mmCIF file of C-alpha atoms in Angstrom:
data_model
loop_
_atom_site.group_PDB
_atom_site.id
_atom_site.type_symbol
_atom_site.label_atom_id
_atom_site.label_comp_id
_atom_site.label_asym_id
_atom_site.label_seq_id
_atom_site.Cartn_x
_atom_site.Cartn_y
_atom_site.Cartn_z
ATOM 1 C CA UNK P 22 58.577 139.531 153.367
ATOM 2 C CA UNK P 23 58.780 136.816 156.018
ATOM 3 C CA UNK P 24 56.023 135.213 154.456
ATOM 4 C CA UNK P 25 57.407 135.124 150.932
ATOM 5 C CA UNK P 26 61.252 133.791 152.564
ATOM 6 C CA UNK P 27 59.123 130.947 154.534
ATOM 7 C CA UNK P 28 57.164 129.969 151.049
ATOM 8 C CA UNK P 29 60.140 129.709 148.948
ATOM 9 C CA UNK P 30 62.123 127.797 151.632
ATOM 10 C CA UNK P 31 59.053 124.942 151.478
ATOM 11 C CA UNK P 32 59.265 125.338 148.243
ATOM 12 C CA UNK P 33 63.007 124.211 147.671
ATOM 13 C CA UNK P 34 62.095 121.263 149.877
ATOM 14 C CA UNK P 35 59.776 119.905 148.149
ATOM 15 C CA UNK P 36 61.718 119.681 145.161
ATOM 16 C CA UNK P 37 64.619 118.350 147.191
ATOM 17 C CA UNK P 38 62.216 115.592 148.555
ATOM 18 C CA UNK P 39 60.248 115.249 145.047
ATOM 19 C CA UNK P 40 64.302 114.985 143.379
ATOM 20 C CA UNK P 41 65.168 112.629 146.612
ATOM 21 C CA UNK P 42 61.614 109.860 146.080
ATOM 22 C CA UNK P 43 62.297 110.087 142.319
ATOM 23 C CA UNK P 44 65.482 108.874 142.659
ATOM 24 C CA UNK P 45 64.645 106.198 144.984
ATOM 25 C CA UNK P 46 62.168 105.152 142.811
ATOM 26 C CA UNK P 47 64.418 104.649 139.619
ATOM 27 C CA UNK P 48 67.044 103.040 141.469
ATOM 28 C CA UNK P 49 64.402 100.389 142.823
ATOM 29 C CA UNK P 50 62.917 99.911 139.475
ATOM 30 C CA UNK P 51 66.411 99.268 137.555
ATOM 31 C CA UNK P 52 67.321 96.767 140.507
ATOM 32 C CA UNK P 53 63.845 94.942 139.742
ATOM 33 C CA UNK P 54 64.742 94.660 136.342
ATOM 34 C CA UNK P 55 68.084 93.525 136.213
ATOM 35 C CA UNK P 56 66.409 90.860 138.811
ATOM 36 C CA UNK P 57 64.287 89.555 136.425
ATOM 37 C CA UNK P 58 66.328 89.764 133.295
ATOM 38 C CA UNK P 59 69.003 87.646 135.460
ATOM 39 C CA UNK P 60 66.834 85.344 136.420
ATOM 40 C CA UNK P 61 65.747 84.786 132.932
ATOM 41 C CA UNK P 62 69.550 84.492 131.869
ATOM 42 C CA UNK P 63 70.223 82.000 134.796
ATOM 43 C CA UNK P 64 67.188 80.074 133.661
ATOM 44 C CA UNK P 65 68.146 79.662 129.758
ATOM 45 C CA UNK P 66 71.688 79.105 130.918
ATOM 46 C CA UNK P 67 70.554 76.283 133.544
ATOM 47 C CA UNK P 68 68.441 74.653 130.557
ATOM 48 C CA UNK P 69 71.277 74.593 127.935
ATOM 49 C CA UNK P 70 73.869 72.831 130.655
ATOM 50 C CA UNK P 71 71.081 70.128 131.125
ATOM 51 C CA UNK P 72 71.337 69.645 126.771
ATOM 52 C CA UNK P 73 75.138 69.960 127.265
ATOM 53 C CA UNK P 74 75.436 67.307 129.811
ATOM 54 C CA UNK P 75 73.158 65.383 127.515
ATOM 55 C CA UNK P 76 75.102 65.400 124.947
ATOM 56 C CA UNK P 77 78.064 64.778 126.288
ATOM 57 C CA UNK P 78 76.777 61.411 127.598
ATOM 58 C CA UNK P 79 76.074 60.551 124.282
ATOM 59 C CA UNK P 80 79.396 61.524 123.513
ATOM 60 C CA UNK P 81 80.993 59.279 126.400
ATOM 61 C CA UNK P 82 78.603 56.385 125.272
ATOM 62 C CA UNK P 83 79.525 56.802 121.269
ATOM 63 C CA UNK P 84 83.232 56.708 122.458
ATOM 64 C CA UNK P 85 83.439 53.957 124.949
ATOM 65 C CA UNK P 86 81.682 52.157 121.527
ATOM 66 C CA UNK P 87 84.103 53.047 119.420
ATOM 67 C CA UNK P 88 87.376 52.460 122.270
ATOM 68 C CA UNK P 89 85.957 48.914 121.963
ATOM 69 C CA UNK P 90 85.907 48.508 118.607
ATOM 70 C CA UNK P 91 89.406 49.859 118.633
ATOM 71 C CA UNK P 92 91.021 47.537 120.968
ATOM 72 C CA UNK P 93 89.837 44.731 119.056
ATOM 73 C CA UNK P 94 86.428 43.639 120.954
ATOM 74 C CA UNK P 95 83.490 42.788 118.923
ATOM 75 C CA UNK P 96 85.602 43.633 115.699
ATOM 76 C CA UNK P 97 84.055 41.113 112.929
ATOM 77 C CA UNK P 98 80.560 42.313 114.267
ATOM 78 C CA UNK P 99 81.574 45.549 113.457
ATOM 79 C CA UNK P 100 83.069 44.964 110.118
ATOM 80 C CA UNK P 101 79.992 42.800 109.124
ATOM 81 C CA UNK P 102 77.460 45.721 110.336
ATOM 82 C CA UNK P 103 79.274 48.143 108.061
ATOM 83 C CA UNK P 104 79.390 45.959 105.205
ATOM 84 C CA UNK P 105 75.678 45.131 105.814
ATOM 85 C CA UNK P 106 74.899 48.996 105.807
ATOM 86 C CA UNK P 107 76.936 49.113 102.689
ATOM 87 C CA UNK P 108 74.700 46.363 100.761
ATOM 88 C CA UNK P 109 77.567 43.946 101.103
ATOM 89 C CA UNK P 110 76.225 39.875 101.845
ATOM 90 C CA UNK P 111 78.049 36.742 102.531
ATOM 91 C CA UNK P 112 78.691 33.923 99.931
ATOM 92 C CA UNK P 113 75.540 31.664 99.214
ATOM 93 C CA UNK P 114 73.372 34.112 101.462
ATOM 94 C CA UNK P 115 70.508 35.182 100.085
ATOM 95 C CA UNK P 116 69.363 38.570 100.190
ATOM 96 C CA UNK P 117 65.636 39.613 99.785
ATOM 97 C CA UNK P 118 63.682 43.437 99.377
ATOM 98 C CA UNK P 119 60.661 44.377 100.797
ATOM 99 C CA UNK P 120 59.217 46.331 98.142
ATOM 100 C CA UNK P 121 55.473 46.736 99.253
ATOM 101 C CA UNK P 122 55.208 50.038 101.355
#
C-alpha cells in the first residue's frame, strides 16, 4: 500500500514537471518568434523611411525649382523650355528632325 501511495505521488510529479518544462518551452519559442518577425518588421520599415526620405528630397529639390520660377527667377527660360517641349520655335529659327534611328 505504501508502495503504490509512493508510485503515484512520483507519478503526479512528473507530470507537474513534464506540464512545468512544456510550458517553459512554448513560452521561449513564441518569444523567439515574435523576435524575429520584429526584426523583420523593423527591417522593411527601416528600408521604406530610407525611399521616403528619398523622395522627399526630390520633393524639396522639385519645389525649391518651382519657388524660383514663381518669384520670377529664370522665368523666360522657363517659358521657352515649355514651349520647346510643346514643339513651339522662335521666328526665322529653323527647326530640324532626326529621323534615322
Amino acid at each position: 500500500m505504501l508502495m503504490a501511495q509512493l508510485k503515484q505521488r512520483l507519478a503526479s510529479k512528473n507530470w507537474g514537471k513534464i506540464l512545468t518544462v512544456g510550458i517553459i518551452v512554448f513560452v521561449m519559442a513564441f518569444s523567439a518568434i515574435s523576435l524575429i518577425s520584429n526584426h523583420a518588421d523593423i527591417s522593411r520599415l527601416k528600408a521604406q523611411a530610407a525611399e521616403y526620405d528619398a523622395q522627399y528630397a526630390q520633393q524639396v529639390e522639385e519645389n525649391e525649382k518651382i519657388k524660383a520660377i514663381v518669384d520670377g527667377k529664370n522665368t523666360d527660360d522657363y517659358i521657352e523650355q515649355k514651349a520647346r517641349e510643346k514643339g513651339y520655335v522662335k521666328d526665322n529659327e529653323i527647326v530640324f528632325y532626326d529621323i534615322s534611328d
